[in-house]
PDB file of C-alpha atoms in Angstrom:
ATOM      1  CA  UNK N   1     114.996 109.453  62.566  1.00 45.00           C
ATOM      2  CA  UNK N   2     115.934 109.300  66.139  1.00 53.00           C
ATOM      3  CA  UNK N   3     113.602 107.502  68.131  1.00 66.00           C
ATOM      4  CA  UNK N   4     112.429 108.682  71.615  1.00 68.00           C
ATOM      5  CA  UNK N   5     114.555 105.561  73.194  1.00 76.00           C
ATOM      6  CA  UNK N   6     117.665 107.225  71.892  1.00 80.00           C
ATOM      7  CA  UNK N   7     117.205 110.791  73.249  1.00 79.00           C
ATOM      8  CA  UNK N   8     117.092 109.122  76.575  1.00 94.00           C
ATOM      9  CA  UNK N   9     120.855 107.904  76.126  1.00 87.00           C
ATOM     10  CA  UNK N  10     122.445 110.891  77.553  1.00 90.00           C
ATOM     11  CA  UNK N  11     120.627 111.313  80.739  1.00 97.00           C
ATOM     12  CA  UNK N  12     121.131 109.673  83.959  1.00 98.00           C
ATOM     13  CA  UNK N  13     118.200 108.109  85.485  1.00 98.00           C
ATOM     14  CA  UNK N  14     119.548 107.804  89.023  1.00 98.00           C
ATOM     15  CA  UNK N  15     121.008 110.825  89.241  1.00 98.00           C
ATOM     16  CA  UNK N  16     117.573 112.338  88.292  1.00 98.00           C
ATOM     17  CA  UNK N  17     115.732 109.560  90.971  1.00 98.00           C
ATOM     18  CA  UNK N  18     118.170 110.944  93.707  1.00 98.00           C
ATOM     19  CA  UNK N  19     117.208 114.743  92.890  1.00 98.00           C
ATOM     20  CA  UNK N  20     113.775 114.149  92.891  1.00 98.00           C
ATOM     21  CA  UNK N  21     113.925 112.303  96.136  1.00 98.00           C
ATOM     22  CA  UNK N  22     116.369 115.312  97.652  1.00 98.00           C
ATOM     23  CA  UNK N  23     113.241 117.489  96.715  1.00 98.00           C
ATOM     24  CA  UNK N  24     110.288 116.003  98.404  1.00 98.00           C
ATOM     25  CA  UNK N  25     112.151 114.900 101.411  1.00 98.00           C
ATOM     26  CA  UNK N  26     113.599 118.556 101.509  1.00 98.00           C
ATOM     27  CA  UNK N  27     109.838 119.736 101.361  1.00 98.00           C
ATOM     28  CA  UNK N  28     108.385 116.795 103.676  1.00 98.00           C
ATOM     29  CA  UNK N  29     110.803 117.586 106.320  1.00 98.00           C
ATOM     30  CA  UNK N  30     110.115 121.494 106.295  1.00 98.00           C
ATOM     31  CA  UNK N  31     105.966 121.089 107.151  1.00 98.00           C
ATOM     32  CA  UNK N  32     104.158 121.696 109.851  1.00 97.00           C
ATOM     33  CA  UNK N  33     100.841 120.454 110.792  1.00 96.00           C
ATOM     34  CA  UNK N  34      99.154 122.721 108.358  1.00 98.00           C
ATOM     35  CA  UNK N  35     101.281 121.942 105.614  1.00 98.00           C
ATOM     36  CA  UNK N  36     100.748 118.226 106.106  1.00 98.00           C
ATOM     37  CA  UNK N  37      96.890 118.737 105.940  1.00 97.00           C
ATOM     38  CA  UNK N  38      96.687 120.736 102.934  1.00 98.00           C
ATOM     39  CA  UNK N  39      95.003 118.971 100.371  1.00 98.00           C
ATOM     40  CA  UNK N  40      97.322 117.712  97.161  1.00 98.00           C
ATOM     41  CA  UNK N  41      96.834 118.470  93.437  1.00 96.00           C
ATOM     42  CA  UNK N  42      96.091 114.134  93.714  1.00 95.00           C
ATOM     43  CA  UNK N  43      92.135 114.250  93.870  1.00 92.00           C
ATOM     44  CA  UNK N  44      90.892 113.317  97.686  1.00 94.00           C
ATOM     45  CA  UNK N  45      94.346 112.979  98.911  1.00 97.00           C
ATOM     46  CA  UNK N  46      96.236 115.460 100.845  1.00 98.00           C
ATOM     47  CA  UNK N  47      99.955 116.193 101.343  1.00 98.00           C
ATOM     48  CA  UNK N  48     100.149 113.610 104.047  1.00 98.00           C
ATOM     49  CA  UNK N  49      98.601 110.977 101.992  1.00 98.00           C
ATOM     50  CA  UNK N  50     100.592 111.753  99.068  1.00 98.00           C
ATOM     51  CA  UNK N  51     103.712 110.625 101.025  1.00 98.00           C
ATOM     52  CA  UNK N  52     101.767 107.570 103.161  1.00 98.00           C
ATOM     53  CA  UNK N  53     101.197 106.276  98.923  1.00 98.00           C
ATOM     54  CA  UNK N  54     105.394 106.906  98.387  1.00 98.00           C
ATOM     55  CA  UNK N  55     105.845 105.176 101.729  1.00 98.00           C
ATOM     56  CA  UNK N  56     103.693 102.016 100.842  1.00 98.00           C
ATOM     57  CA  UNK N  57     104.777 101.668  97.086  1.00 97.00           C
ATOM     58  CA  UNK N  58     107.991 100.802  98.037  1.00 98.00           C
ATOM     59  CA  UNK N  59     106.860  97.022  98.825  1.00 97.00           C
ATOM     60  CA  UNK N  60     106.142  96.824  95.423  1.00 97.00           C
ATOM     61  CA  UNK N  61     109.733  98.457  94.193  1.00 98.00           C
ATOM     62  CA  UNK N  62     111.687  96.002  96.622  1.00 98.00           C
ATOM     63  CA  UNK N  63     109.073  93.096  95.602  1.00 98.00           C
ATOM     64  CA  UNK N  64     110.611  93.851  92.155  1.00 98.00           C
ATOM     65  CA  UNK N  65     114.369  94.357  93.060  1.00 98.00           C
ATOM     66  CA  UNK N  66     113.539  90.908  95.520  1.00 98.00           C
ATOM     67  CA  UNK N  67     112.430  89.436  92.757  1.00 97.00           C
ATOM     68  CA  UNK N  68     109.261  88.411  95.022  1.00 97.00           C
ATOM     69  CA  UNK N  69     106.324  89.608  92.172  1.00 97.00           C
ATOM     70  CA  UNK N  70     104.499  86.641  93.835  1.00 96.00           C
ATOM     71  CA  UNK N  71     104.925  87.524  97.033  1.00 97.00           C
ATOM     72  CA  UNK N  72     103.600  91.073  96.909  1.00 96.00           C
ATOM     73  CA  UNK N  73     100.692  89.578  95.078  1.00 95.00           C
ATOM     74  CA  UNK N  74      99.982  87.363  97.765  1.00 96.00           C
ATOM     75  CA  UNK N  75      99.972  90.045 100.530  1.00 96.00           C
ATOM     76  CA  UNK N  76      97.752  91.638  98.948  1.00 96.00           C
ATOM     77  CA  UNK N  77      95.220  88.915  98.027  1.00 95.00           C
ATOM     78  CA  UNK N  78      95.953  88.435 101.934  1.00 96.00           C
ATOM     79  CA  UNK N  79      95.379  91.922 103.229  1.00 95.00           C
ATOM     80  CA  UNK N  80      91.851  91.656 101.314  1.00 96.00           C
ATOM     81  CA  UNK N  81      93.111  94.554  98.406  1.00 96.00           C
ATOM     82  CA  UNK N  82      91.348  94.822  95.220  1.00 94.00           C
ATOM     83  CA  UNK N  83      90.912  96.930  92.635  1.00 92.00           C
ATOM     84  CA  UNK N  84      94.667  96.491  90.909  1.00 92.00           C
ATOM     85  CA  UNK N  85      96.903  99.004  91.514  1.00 91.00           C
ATOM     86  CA  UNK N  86      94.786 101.866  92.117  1.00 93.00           C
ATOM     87  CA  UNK N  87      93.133  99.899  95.482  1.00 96.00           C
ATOM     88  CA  UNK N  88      96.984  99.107  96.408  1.00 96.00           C
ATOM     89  CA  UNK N  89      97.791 102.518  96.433  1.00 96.00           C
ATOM     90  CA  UNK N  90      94.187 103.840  98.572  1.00 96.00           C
ATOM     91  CA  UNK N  91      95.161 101.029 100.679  1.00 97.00           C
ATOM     92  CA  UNK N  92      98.909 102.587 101.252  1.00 97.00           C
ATOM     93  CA  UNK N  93      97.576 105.609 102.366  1.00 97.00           C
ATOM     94  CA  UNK N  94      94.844 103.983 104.790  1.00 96.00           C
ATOM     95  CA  UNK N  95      97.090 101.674 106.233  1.00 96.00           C
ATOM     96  CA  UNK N  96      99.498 104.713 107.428  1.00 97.00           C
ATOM     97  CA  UNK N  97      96.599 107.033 108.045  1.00 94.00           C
ATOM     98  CA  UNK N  98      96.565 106.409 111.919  1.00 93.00           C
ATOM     99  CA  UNK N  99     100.605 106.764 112.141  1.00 97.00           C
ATOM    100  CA  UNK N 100     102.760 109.751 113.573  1.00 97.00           C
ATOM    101  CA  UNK N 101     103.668 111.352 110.299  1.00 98.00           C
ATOM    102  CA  UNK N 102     107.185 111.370 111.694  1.00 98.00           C
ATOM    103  CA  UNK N 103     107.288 107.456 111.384  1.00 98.00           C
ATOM    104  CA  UNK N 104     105.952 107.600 107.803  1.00 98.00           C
ATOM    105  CA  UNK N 105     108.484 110.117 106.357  1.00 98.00           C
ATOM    106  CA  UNK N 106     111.454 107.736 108.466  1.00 98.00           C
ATOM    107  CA  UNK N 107     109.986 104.760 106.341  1.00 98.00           C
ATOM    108  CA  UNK N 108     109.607 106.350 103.191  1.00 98.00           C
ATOM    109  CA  UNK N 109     112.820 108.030 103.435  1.00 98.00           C
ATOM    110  CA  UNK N 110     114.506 104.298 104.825  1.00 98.00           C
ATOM    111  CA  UNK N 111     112.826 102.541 102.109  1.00 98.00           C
ATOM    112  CA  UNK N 112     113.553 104.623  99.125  1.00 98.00           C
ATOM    113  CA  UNK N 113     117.009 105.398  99.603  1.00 98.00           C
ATOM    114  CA  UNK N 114     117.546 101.195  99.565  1.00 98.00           C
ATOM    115  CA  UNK N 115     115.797 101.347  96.271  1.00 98.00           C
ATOM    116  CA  UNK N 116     117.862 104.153  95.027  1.00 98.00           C
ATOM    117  CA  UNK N 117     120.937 102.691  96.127  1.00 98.00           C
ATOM    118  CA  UNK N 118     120.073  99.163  94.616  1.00 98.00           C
ATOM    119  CA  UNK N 119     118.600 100.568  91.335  1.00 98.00           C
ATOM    120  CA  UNK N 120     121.765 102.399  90.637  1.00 98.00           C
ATOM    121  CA  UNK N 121     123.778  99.214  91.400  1.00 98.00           C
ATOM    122  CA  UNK N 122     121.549  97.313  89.080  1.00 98.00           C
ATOM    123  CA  UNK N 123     123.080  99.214  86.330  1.00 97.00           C
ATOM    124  CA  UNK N 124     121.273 101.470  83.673  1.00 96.00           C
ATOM    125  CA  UNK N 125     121.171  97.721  81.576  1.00 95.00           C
ATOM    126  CA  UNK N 126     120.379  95.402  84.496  1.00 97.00           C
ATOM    127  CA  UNK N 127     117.137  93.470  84.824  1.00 97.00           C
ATOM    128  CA  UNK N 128     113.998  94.180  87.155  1.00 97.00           C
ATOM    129  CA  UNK N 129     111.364  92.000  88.019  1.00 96.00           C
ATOM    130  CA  UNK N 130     108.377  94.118  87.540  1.00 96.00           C
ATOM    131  CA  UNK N 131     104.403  92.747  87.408  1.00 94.00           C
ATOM    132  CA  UNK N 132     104.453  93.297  83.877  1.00 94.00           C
ATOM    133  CA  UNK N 133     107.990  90.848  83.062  1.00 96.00           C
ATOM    134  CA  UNK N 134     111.930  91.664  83.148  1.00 97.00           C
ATOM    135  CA  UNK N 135     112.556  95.107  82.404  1.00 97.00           C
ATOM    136  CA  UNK N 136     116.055  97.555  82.479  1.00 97.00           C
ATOM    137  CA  UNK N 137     116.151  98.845  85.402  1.00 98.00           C
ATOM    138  CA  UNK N 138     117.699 102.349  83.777  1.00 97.00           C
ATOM    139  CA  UNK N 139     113.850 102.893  81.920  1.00 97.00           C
ATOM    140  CA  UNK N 140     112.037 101.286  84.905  1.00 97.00           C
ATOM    141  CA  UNK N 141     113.781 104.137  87.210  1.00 98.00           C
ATOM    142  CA  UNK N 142     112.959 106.709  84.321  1.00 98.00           C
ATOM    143  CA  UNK N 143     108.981 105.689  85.037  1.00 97.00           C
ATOM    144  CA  UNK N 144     110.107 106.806  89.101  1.00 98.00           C
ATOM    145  CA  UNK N 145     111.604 109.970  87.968  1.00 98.00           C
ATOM    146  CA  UNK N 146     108.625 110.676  86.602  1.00 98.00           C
ATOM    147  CA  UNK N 147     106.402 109.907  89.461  1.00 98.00           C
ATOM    148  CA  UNK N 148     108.356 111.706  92.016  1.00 98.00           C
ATOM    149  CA  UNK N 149     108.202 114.545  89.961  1.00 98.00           C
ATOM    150  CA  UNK N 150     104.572 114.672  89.504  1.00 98.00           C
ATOM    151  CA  UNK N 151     104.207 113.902  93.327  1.00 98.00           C
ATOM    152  CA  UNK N 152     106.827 116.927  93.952  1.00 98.00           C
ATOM    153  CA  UNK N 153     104.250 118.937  91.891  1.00 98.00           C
ATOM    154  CA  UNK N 154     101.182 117.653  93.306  1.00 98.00           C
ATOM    155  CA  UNK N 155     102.586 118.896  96.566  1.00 98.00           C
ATOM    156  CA  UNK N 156     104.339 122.131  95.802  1.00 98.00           C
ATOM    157  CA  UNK N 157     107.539 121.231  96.339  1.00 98.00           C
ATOM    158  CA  UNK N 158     109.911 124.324  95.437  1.00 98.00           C
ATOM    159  CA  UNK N 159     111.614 123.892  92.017  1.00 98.00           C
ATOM    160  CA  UNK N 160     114.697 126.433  91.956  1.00 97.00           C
ATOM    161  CA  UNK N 161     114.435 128.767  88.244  1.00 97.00           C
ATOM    162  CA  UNK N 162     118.063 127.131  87.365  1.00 97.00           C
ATOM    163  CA  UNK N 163     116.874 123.500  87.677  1.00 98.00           C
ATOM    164  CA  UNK N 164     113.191 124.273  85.267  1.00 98.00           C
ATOM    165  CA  UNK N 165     114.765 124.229  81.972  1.00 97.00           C
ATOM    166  CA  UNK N 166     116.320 120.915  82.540  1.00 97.00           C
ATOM    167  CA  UNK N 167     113.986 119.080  84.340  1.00 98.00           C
ATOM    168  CA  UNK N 168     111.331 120.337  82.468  1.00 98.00           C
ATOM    169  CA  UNK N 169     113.813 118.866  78.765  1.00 96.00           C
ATOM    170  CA  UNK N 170     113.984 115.393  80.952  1.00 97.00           C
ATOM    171  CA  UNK N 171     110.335 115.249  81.477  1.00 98.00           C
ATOM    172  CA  UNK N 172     109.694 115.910  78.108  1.00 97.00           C
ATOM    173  CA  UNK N 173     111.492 113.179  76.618  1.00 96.00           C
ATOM    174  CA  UNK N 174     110.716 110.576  79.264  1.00 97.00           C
ATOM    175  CA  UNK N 175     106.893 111.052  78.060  1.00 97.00           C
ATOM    176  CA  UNK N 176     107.976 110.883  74.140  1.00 96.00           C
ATOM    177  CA  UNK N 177     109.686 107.865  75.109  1.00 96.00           C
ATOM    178  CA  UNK N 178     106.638 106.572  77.124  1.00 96.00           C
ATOM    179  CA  UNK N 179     104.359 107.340  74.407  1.00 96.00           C
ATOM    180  CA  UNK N 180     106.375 105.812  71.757  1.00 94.00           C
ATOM    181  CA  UNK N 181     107.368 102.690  74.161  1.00 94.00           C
ATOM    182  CA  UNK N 182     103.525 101.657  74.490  1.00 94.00           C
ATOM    183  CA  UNK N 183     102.745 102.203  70.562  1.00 94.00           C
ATOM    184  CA  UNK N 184     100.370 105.089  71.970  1.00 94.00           C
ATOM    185  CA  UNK N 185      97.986 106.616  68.980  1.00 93.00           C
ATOM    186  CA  UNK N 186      99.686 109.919  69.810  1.00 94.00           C
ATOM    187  CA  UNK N 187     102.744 111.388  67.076  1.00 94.00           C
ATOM    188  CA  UNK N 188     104.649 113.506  68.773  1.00 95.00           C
ATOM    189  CA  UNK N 189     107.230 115.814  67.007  1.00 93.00           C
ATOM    190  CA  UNK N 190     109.420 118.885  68.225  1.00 91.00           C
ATOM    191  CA  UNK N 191     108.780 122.197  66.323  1.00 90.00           C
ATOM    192  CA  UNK N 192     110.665 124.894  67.867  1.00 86.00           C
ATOM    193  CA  UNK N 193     109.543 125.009  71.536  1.00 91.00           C
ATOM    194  CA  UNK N 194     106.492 123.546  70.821  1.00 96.00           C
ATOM    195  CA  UNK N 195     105.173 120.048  70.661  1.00 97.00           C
ATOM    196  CA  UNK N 196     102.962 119.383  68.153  1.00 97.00           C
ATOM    197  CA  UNK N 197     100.885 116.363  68.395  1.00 97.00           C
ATOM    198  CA  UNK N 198      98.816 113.650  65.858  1.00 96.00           C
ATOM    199  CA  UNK N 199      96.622 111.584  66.422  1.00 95.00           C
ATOM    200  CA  UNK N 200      96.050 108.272  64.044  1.00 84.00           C
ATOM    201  CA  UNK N 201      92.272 109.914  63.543  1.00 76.00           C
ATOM    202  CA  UNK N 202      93.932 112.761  62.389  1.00 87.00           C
ATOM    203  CA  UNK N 203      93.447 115.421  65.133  1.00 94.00           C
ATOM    204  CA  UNK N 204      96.329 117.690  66.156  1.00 95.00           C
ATOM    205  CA  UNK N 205      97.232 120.147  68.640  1.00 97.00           C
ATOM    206  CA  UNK N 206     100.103 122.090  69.958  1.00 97.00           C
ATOM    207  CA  UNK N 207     101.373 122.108  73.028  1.00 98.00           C
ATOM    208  CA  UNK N 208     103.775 123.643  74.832  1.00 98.00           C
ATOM    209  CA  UNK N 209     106.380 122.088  76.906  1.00 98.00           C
ATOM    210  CA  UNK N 210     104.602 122.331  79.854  1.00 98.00           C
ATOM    211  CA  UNK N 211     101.186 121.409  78.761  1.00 98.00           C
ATOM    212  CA  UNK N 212     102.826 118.401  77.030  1.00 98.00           C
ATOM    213  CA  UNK N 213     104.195 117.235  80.530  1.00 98.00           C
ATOM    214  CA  UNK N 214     101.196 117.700  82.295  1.00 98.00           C
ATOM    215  CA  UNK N 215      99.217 116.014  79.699  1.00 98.00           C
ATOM    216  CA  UNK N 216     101.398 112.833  79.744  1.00 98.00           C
ATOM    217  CA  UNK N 217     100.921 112.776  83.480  1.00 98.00           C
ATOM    218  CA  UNK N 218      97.262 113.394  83.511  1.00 96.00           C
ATOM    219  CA  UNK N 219      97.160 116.629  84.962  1.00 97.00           C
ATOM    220  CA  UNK N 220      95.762 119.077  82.558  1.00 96.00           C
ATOM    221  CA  UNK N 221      93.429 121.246  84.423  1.00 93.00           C
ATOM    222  CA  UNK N 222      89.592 120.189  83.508  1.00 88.00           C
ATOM    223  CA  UNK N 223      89.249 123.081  81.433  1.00 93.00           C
ATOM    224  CA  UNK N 224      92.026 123.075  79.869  1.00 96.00           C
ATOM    225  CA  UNK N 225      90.989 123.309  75.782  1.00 96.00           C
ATOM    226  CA  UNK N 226      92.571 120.301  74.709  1.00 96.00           C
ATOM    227  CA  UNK N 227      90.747 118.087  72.726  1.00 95.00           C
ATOM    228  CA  UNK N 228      89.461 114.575  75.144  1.00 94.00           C
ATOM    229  CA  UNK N 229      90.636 112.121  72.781  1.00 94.00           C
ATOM    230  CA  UNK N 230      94.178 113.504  72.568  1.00 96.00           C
ATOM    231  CA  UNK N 231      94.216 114.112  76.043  1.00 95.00           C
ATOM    232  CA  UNK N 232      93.457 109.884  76.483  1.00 95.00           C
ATOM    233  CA  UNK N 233      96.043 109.099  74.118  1.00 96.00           C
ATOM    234  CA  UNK N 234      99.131 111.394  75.389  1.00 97.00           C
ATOM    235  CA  UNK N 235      98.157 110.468  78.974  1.00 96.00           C
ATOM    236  CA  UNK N 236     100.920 107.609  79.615  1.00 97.00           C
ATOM    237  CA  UNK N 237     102.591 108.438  82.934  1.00 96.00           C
ATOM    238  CA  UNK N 238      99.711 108.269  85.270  1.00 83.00           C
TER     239      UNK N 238
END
């Protein structure tokens, strides 16, 4: 059987990282006040603070490609944050709430293009120093795809019809992967164009592509009919 791992093995994660990034600064750069101010699909946050948290998580990629896992742990402990990752990020988007947003984009757009750049020198094989141990730096930037796609979506960023069949495949097997990567309850198999899902209690469902995406990212609408414990266990990218 081909594991999830494997269906990874003929996409390229930085090429992916560097479309994803093309997107939302494409998008970012286009707003106006308005835009800016309109509130995200991220709960509480709007557009602007959706790219203040993309601005501030870079100390934490370039902590891991400094190898400096210490150091950004100290900052923190300095700068008073708690609450894991989930207080580093609110803090990200208070510490940049005063700015111009003109200086934030320029610093997340600085920032991330060193990361992309240093990622793809890294190699799909080289090592990362992330807060959870080494790790290849091809999967870890696999994990960024998938956040700057979610972000692009939170936002609205424009996705052309020729590029949704593709992205949608790569997002697909990124969360199989995920999912099979963290021994997750959740079975996943392809039927058709269909996902079907089971869960080690024995519930199922069947999802399509799209729901299995947004499921995997955490952002199945609150109404949405799927069932609350297979919801928990294919949520893996949020």
């Amino acid at each position: 059987m081909t594991s999830a791992r494997d269906e990874l093995a003929g996409l390229d994660p930085f090429d992916i990282f560097d479309t994803e990034a093309a997107r939302l600064d494409r998008f970012f750069s286009s707003l106006d006040e308005d835009g800016w101010n309109r509130p995200s699909r991220c709960d509480g946050w709007t557009v602007r603070d959706v790219l203040a948290h993309l601005a501030g998580e870079e100390l934490y990629n370039h902590a891991c490609l400094d190898d400096d896992i210490d150091g950004f742990f100290e900052m923190l402990e300095h700068e008073g944050v708690r609450g894991g990752f989930d207080g580093f990020n609110e803090w990200c988007v208070r510490k940049r709430h005063g700015l111009p947003v003109e200086q934030v984009l320029d610093e997340w757009r600085t920032k991330n293009g060193e990361t992309r750049r240093r990622m793809r020198a890294l190699g799909r094989d080289g090592t990362l120093h992330t807060s959870a141990g080494p790790y290849p730096a091809g999967l870890q930037t696999f994990h960024y795809d998938s956040e700057y796609a979610t972000h692009a979506d939170d936002v609205g960023a424009p996705v052309t019809p020729d590029e949704t069949g593709d992205r949608l495949d790569w997002r697909v097997r990124v969360g199989m992967f995920v999912l099979e990567e963290q021994g997750s309850k959740a079975r996943v198999e392809r039927a058709c164009e269909r996902l079907q899902v089971q869960v080690d209690d024995g519930l199922t469902a069947d999802l399509s592509p799209e729901e299995f995406v947004e499921a995997t990212v955490g952002r199945l609408p609150a109404g949405h009919p799927l069932d609350a414990h297979v919801r928990g266990a294919l949520r893996c990218l949020a």
